[in-house]
Coordinates of C-alpha atoms and ligand atoms in Angstrom, one line a residue:
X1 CA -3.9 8.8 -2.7
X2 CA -1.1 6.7 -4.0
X3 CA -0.4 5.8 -7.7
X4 CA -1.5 2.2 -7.4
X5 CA -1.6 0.3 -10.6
X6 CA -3.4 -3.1 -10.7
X7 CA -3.2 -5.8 -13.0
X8 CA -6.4 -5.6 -15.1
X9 CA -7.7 -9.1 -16.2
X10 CA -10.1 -7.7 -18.7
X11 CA -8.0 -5.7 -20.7
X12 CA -4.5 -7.8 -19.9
X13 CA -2.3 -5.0 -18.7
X14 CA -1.7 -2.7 -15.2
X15 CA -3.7 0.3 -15.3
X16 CA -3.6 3.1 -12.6
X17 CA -6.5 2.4 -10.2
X18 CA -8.7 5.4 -10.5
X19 CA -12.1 4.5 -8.2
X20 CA -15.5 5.8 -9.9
X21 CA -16.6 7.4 -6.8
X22 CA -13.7 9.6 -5.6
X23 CA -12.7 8.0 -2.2
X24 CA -14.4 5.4 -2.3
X25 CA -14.2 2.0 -3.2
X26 CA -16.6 -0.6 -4.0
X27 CA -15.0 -4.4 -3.9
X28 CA -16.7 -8.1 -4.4
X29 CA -15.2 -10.9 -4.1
X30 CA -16.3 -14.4 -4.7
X31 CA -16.7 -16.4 -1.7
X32 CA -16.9 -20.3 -0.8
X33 CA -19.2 -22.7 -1.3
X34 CA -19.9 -23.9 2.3
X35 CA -19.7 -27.6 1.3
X36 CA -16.8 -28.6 2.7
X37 CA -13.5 -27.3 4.5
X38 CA -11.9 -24.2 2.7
X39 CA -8.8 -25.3 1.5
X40 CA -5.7 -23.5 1.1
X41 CA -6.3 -22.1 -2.4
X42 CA -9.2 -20.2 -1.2
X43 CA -6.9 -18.7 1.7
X44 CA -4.2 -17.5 -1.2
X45 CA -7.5 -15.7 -2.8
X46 CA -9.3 -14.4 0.0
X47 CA -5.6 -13.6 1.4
X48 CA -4.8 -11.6 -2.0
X49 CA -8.0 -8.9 -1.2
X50 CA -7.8 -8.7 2.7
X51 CA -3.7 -7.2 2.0
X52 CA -5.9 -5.1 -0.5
X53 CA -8.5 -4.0 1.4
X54 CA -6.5 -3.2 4.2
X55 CA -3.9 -1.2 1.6
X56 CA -6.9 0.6 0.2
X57 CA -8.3 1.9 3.6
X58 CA -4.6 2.7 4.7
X59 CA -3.9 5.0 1.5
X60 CA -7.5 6.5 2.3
X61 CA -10.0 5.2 0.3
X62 CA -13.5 4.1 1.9
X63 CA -14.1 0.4 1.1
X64 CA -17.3 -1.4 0.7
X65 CA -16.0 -4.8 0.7
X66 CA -18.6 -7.5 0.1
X67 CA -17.7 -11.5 -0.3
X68 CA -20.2 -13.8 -0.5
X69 CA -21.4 -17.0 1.1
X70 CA -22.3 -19.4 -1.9
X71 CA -25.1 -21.8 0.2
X72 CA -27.2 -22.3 -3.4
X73 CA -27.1 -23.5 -6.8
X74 CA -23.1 -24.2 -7.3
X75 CA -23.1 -27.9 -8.8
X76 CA -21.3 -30.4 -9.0
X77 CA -18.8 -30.1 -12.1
X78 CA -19.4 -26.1 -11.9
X79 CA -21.4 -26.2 -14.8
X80 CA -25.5 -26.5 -15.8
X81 CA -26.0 -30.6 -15.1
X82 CA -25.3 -32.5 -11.9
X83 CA -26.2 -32.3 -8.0
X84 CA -26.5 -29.4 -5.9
X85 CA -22.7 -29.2 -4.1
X86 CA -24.5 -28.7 -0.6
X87 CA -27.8 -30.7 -1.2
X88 CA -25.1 -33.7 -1.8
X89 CA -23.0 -33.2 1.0
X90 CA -26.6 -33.0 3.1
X91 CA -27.9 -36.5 1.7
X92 CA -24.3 -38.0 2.3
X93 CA -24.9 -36.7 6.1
X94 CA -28.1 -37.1 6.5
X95 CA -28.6 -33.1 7.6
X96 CA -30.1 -30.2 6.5
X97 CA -28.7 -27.8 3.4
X98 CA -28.7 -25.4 6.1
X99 CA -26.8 -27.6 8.8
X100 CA -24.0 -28.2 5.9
X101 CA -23.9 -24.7 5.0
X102 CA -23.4 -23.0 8.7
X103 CA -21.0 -26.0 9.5
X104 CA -19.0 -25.0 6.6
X105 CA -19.4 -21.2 7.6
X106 CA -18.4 -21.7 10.6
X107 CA -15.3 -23.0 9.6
X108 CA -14.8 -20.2 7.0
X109 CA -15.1 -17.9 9.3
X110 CA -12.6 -19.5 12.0
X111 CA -9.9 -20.4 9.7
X112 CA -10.4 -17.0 8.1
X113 CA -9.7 -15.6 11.7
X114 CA -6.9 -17.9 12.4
X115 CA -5.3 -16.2 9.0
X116 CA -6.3 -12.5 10.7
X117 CA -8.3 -11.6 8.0
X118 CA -10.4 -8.8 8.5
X119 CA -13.9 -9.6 8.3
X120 CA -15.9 -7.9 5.0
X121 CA -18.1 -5.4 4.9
X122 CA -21.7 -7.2 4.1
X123 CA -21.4 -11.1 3.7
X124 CA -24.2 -11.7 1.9
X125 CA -25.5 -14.9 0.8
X126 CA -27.2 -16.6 -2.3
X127 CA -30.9 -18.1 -0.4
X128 CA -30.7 -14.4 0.8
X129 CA -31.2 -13.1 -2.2
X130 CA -33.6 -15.1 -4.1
X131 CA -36.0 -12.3 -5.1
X132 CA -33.4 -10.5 -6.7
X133 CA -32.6 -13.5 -8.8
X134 CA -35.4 -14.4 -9.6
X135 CA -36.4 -10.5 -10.4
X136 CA -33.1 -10.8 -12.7
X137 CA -34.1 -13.7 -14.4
X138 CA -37.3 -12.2 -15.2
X139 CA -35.8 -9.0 -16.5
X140 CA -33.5 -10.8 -18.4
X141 CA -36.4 -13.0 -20.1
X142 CA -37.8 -9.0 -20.8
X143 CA -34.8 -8.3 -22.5
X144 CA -34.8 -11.0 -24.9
X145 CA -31.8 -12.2 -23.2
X146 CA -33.0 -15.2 -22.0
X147 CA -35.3 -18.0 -22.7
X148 CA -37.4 -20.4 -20.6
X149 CA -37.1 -24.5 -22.0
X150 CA -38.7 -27.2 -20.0
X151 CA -39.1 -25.3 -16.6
X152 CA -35.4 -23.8 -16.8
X153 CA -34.1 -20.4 -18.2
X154 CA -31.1 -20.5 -20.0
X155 CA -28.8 -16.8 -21.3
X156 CA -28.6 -16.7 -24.5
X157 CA -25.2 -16.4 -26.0
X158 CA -25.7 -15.7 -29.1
X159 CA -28.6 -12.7 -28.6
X160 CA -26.2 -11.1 -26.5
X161 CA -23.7 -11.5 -29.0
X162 CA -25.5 -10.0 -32.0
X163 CA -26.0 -7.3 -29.5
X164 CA -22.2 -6.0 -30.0
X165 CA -21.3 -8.4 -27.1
X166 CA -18.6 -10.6 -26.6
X167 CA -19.2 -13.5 -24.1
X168 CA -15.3 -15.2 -23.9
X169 CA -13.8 -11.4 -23.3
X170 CA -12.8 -12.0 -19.8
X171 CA -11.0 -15.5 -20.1
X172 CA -9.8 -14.7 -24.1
X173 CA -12.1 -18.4 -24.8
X174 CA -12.5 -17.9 -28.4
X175 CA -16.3 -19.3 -28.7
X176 CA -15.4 -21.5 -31.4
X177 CA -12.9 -23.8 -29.0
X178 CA -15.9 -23.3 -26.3
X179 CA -18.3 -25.0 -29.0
X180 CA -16.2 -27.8 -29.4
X181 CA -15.3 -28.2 -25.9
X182 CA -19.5 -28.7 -25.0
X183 CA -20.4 -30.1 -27.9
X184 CA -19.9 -34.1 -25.5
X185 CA -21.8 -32.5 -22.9
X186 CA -25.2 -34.2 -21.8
X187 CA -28.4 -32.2 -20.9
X188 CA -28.0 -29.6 -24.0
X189 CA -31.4 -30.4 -25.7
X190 CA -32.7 -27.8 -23.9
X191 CA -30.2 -25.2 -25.2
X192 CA -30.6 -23.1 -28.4
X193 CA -26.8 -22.7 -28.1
X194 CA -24.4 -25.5 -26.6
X195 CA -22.8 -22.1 -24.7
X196 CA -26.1 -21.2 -23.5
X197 CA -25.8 -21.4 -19.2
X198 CA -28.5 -21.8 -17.2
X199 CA -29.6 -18.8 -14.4
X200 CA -32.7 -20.7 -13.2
X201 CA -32.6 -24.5 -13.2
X202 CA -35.8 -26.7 -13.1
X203 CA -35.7 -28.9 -10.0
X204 CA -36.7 -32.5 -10.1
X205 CA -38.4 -33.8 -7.1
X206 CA -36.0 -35.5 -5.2
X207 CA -33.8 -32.2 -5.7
X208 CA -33.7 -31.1 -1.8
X209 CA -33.3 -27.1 -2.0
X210 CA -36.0 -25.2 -4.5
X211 CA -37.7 -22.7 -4.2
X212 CA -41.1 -21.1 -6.6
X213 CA -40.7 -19.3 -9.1
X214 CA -43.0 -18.2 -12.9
X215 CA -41.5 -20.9 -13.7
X216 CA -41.9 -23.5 -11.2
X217 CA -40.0 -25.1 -8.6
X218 CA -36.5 -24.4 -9.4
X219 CA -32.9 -22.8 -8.1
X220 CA -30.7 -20.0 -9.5
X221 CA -28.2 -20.9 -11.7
X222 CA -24.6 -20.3 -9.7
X223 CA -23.2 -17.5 -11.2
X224 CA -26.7 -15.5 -10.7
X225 CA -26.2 -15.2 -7.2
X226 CA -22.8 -13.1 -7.9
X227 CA -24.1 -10.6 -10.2
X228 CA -27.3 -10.0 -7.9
X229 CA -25.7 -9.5 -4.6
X230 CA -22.5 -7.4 -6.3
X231 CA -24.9 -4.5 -8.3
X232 CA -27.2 -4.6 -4.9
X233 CA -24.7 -3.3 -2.8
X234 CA -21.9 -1.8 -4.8
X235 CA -24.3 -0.3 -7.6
X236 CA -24.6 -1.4 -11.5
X237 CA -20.6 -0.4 -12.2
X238 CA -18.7 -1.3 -9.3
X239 CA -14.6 -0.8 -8.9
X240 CA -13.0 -4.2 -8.6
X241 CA -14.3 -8.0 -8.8
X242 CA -11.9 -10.5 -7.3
X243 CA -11.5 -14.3 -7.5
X244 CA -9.4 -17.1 -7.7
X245 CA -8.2 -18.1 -11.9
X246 CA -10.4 -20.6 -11.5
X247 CA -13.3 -18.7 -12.0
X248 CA -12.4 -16.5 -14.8
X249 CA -14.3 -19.3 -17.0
X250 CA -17.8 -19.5 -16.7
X251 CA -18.4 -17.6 -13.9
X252 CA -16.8 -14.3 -13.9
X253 CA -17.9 -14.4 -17.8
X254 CA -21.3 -15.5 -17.2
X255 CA -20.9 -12.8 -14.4
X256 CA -20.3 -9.8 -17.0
X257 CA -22.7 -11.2 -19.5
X258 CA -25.5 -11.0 -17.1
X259 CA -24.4 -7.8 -15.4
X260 CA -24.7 -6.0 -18.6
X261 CA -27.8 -7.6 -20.2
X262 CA -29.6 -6.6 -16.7
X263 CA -28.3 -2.8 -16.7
X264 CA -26.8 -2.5 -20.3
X265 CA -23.6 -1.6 -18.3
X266 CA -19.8 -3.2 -17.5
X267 CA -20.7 -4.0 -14.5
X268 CA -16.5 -4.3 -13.2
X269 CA -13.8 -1.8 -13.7
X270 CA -11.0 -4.3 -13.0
X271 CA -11.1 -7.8 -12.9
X272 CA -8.5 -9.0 -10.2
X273 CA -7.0 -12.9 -9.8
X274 CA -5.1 -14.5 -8.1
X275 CA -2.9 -17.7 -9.5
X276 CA -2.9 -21.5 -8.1
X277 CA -1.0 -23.1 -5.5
X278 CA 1.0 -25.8 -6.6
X279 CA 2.6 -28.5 -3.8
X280 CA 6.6 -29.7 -4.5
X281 CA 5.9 -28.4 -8.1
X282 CA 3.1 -30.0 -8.8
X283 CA -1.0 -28.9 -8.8
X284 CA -2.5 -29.0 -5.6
X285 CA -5.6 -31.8 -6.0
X286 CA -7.1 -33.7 -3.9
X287 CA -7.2 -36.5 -6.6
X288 CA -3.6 -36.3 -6.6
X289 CA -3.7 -36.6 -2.6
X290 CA -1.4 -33.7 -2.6
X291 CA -3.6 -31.1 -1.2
X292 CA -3.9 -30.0 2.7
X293 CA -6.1 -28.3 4.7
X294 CA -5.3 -25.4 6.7
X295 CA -5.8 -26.9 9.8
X296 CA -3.8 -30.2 8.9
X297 CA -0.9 -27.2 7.9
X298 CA -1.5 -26.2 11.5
X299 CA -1.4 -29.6 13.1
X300 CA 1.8 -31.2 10.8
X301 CA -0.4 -33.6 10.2
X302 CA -0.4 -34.5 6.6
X303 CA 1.8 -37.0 4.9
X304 CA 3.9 -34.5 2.8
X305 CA 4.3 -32.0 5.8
X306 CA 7.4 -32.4 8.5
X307 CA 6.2 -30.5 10.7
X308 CA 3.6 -27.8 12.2
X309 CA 3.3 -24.4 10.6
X310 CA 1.6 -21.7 12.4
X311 CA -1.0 -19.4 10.8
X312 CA 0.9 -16.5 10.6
X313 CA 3.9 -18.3 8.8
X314 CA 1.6 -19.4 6.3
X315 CA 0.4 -16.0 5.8
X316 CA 4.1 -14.9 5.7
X317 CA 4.5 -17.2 3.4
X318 CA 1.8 -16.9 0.9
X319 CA 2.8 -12.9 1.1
X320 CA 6.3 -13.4 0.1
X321 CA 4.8 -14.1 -3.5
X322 CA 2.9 -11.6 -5.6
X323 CA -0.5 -12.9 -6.1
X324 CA -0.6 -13.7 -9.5
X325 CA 2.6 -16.3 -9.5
X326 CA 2.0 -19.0 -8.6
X327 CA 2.8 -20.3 -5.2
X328 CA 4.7 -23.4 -4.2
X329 CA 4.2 -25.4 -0.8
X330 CA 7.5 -27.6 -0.1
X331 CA 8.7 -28.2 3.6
X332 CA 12.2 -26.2 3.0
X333 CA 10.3 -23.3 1.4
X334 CA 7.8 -23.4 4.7
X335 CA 10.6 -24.0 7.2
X336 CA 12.3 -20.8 5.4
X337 CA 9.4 -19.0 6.3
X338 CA 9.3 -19.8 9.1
X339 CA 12.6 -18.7 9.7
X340 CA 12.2 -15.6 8.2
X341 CA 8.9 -14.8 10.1
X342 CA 10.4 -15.3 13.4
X343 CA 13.3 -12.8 12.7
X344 CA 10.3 -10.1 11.3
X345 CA 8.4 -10.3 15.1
X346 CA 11.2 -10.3 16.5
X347 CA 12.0 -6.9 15.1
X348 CA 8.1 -6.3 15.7
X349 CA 8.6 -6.7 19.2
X350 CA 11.7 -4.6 19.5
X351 CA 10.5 -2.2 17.4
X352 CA 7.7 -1.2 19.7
X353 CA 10.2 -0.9 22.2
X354 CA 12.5 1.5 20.9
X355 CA 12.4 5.1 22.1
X356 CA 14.4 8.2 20.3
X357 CA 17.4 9.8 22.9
X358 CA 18.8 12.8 21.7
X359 CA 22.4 13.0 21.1
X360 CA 25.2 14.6 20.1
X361 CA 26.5 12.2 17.3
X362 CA 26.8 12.8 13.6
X363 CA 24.2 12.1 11.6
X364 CA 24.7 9.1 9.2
X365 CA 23.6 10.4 6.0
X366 CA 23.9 7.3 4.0
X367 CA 21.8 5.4 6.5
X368 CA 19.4 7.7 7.4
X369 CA 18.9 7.8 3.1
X370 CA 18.6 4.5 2.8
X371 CA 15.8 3.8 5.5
X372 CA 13.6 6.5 4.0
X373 CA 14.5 5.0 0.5
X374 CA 13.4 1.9 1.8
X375 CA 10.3 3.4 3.4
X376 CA 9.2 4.8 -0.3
X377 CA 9.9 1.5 -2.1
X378 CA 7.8 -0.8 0.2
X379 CA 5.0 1.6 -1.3
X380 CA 6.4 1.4 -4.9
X381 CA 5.7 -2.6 -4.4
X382 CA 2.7 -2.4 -2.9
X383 CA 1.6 0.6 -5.4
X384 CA 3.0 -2.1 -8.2
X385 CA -0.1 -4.4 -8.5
X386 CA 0.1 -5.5 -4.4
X387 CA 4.1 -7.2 -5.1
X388 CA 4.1 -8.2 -1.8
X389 CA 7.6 -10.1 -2.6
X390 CA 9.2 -6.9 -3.0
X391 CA 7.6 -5.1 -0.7
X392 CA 8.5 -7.7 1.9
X393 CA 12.2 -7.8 0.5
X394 CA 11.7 -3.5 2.0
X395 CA 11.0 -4.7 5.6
X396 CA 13.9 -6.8 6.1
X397 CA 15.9 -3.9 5.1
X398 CA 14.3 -2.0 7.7
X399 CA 14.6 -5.0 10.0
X400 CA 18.7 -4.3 9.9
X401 CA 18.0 -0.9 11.0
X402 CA 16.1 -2.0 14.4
X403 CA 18.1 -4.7 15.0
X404 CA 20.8 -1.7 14.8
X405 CA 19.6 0.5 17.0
X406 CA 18.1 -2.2 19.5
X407 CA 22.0 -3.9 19.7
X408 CA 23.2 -0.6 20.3
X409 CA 25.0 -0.4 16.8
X410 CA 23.1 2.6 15.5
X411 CA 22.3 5.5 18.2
X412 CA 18.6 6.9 17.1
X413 CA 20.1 10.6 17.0
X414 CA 22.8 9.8 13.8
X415 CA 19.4 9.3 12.0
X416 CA 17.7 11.9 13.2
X417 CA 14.4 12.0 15.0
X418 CA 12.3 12.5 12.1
X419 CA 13.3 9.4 10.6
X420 CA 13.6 7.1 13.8
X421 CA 9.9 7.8 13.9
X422 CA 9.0 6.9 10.4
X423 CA 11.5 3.9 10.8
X424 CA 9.7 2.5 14.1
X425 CA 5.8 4.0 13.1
X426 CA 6.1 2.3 9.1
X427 CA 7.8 -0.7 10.0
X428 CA 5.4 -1.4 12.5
X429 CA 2.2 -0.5 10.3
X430 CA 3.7 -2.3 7.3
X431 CA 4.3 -5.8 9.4
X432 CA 0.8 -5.4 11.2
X433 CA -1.4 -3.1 9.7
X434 CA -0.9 -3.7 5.8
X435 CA 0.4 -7.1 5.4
X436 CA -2.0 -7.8 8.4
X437 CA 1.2 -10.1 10.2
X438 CA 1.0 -10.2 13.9
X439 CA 2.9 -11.9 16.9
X440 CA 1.5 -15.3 17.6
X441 CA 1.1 -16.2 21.2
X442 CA 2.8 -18.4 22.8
X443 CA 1.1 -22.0 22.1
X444 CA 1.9 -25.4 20.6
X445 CA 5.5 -24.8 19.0
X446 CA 5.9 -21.9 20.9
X447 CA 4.9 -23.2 24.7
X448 CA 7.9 -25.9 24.1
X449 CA 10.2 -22.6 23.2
X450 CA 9.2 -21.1 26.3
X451 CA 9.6 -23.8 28.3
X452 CA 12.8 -24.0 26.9
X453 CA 13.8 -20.7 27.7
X454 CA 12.7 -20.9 31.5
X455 CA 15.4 -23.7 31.4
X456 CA 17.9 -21.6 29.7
X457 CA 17.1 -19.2 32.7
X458 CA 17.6 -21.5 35.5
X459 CA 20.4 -23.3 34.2
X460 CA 22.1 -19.9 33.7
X461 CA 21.3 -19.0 36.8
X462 CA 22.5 -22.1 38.8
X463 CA 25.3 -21.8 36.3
X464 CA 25.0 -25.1 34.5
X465 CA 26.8 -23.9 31.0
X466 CA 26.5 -27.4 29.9
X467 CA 23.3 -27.4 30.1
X468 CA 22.6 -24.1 28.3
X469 CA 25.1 -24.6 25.5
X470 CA 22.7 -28.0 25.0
X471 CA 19.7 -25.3 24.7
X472 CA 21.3 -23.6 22.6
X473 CA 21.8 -26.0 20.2
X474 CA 18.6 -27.2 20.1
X475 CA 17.8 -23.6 19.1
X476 CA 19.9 -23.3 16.6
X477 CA 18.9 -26.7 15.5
X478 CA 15.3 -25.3 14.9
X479 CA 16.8 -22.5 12.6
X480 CA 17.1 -19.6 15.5
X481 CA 20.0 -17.6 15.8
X482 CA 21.7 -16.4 19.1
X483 CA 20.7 -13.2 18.4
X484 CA 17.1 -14.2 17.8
X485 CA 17.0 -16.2 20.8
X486 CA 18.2 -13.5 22.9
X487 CA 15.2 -11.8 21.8
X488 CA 12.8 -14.6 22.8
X489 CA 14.6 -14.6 26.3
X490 CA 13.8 -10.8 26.6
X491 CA 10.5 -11.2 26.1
X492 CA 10.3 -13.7 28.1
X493 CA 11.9 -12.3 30.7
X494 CA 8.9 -9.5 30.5
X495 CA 6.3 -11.8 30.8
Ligands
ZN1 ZN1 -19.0 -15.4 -7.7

């Protein structure tokens, strides 16, 4: 196993990651709420754990990875008062709860494929599991943890805390701010405590999705759901809990709270999250109109986008930053990307290619050195909380190297065969494997390149030079080298 260290929310610092179960690992991560279209700060999140799943499984851990569909109980405002998220949407449509929440699935999971994300391990949803909420609720009423007022059951903040608890831990909310902060909020007559948050809500009639419970008809409070699912299939104390920041405060608090008021253990050995995405600068919001959807990114078709961006240059993109900066959208910065993307599968494609001859040439100490250098550093970044950014800054190193050998500028023997095949073998893993990067095929942006390169053919051929000096230009115009295009051509020729 490798010496990764990950930055630990809970306890503010990088720890080595040392899994409670030797080889194995044990990961939840918060999921959507199937309301509407995920947007592209959910990608960056559920982006952030697939390159750490797949890292995990590649340095040879088992992973249990479970994310969760949230179909249930997630309100408007994300706190205790307000409509159910879905049961709106379904009024405002005139559909089912259910007909909202496999829409919105759907989508999840098809955007989520676009992204090549590797689907988890159990995807387990909230109305799947109301028995163990409502078994939780009850324990946590037996506990003296929680109390029931007017049909709903609140936790109760400060029981726990005279327990030698410390609701706030997670997010560092000092609970005097928190008091202050609540203290406008409507519907806290039924609270002992202004912090208290509910984990079974009473439902009023016209409410569309409730369920019976001892305490009548009712839902489970959001964060319920989270804490339920995780210990069911990952066990009381479980090895990492992801999420976006966003839900450090309640929910991954409320989370912990409930966790250990139900066992009487920390239910999370490291809190994981990744930052926001901001657009030109600024927050990404739909109220500030500034905020796109993956498939608009896809299509070009948003006001503040020039043009289309494929999937995998997003992903490129989004990688080039470690997870917890935050990450800004801009044309140039995606059209850089872009840029850089296409140079990477390029290599990819060569790479595969490339076969070791044996030779008698010197070897090229210095070279051979600094590939496997750069071999052990793209591991130092990724073993350095997931720094992608670095670790990616490794593979265009290795990049020069195939480009080398491909353009006949570096014979395979003057590095030896050893290394050849850890240059060709990593370089390909790294680009597909870990940072889960793969060749697009040819569509959209890319059929008007290969159209363009059938030209480039024939007008070679028929020896038109005007005419392919004007093709060239138009590549060079769309940020493609010569060399890269003679890549393009290459492949193309193959197909
Ligand atoms: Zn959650």
């Amino acid at each position: 196993m490798q010496n990764l260290k990950i930055y630990n929310t809970l306890t503010r610092q990088k720890e080595e990651f040392k899994s409670i179960t030797p080889n194995h690992v044990g990961m939840y991560v918060c999921g959507p709420t199937v309301y509407n279209n995920v947007h592209l700060g959910n990608v960056r999140t559920f982006m952030t754990f697939d390159v750490l799943y797949r890292y995990l499984t590649h340095i040879g851990y088992k992973v249990r990875y479970v994310r969760n569909i949230t179909d249930v109980g997630h309100l408007v405002g994300d706190g205790d008062e307000g409509e159910d998220k879905i049961g709106k949407m379904a009024k405002l449509e005139k559909l089912e709860p259910m007909e909202i929440v496999q829409r919105y699935t759907n989508d999840f999971h098809t955007v989520l494929e676009q992204f090549n994300f590797l689907p988890p391990s159990i995807e387990p949803t909230a109305t799947g599991h109301l028995i163990e909420q409502i078994e939780a609720v009850k324990t946590l009423i037996e506990k003296g943890l929680a109390y029931e007022s007017n049909g709903s059951v609140y936790f109760d903040i400060n029981k726990y805390n005279e327990g030698g608890h410390e609701y706030g831990k997670l997010s560092g909310r000092i609970l005097e701010d928190l008091l202050n902060e609540t203290r406008e909020l409507d519907g806290q007559a039924e609270k002992r405590n202004p912090l208290d948050f509910a984990i079974w809500k009473k439902a009023s009639p016209e409410h569309i999705m409730q369920w019976q419970s001892p305490w009548g008809m009712g839902f489970p409070g959001w964060h319920l759901e989270c804490t339920c699912m995780s210990t069911k299939y990952l066990g009381a104390q479980f090895d990492i809990h992801g999420g976006g920041m966003d839900l450090k405060f309640p929910h991954h608090e409320c989370e912990i709270a409930q966790g250990v008021g139900i066992t009487g253990k920390e239910p999370v050995k490291y809190w994981m999250h990744s930052n926001m995405l901001t657009v030109n600068g600024q927050k990404m919001s739909k109220s500030l109109g500034n905020s796109f959807l993956p498939a608009e990114l896809f299509a070009g078709s948003h006001a503040l986008l020039e043009q289309a961006y494929s999937p995998m240059t997003v992903r490129f993109f989004m990688l080039q930053s470690q997870y917890r900066s935050t990450l800004d959208f801009s044309n140039d910065a995606l059209k850089a990307a872009q840029k850089g993307f296409r140079r990477l599968t390029n290599g990819l494609r060569i790479a595969k290619t490339l076969t070791f001859e044996p030779a008698e040439v010197a070897t090229d100490e210095k070279k051979k050195q600094d590939i496997e250098k750069s071999i052990v550093a793209f591991y130092d970044a990724m073993n350095d909380d997931l720094n992608t950014a670095v670790a990616i800054a490794q593979l265009f190193n290795l990049l020069k190297y195939v480009n080398m050998i491909y353009m006949n500028q570096l014979q395979p023997a003057a590095i030896g065969e050893e290394t050849f095949n850890e240059l060709k073998d990593k370089f390909v893993l790294f680009i597909e494997g870990i940072l889960g990067l793969k060749e697009e095929k040819a569509e959209n942006s890319d059929a008007v390149l290969n159209g363009m390169l059938n030209l480039y053919r024939e007008y070679k051929a028929a020896q038109q030079y005007d005419k392919v000096d004007e093709i060239r230009s138009y590549f060079k115009a769309n940020g493609m080298s010569i060399k890269d295009m003679k890549h393009r051509i290459d492949w193309a020729w193959e197909e």
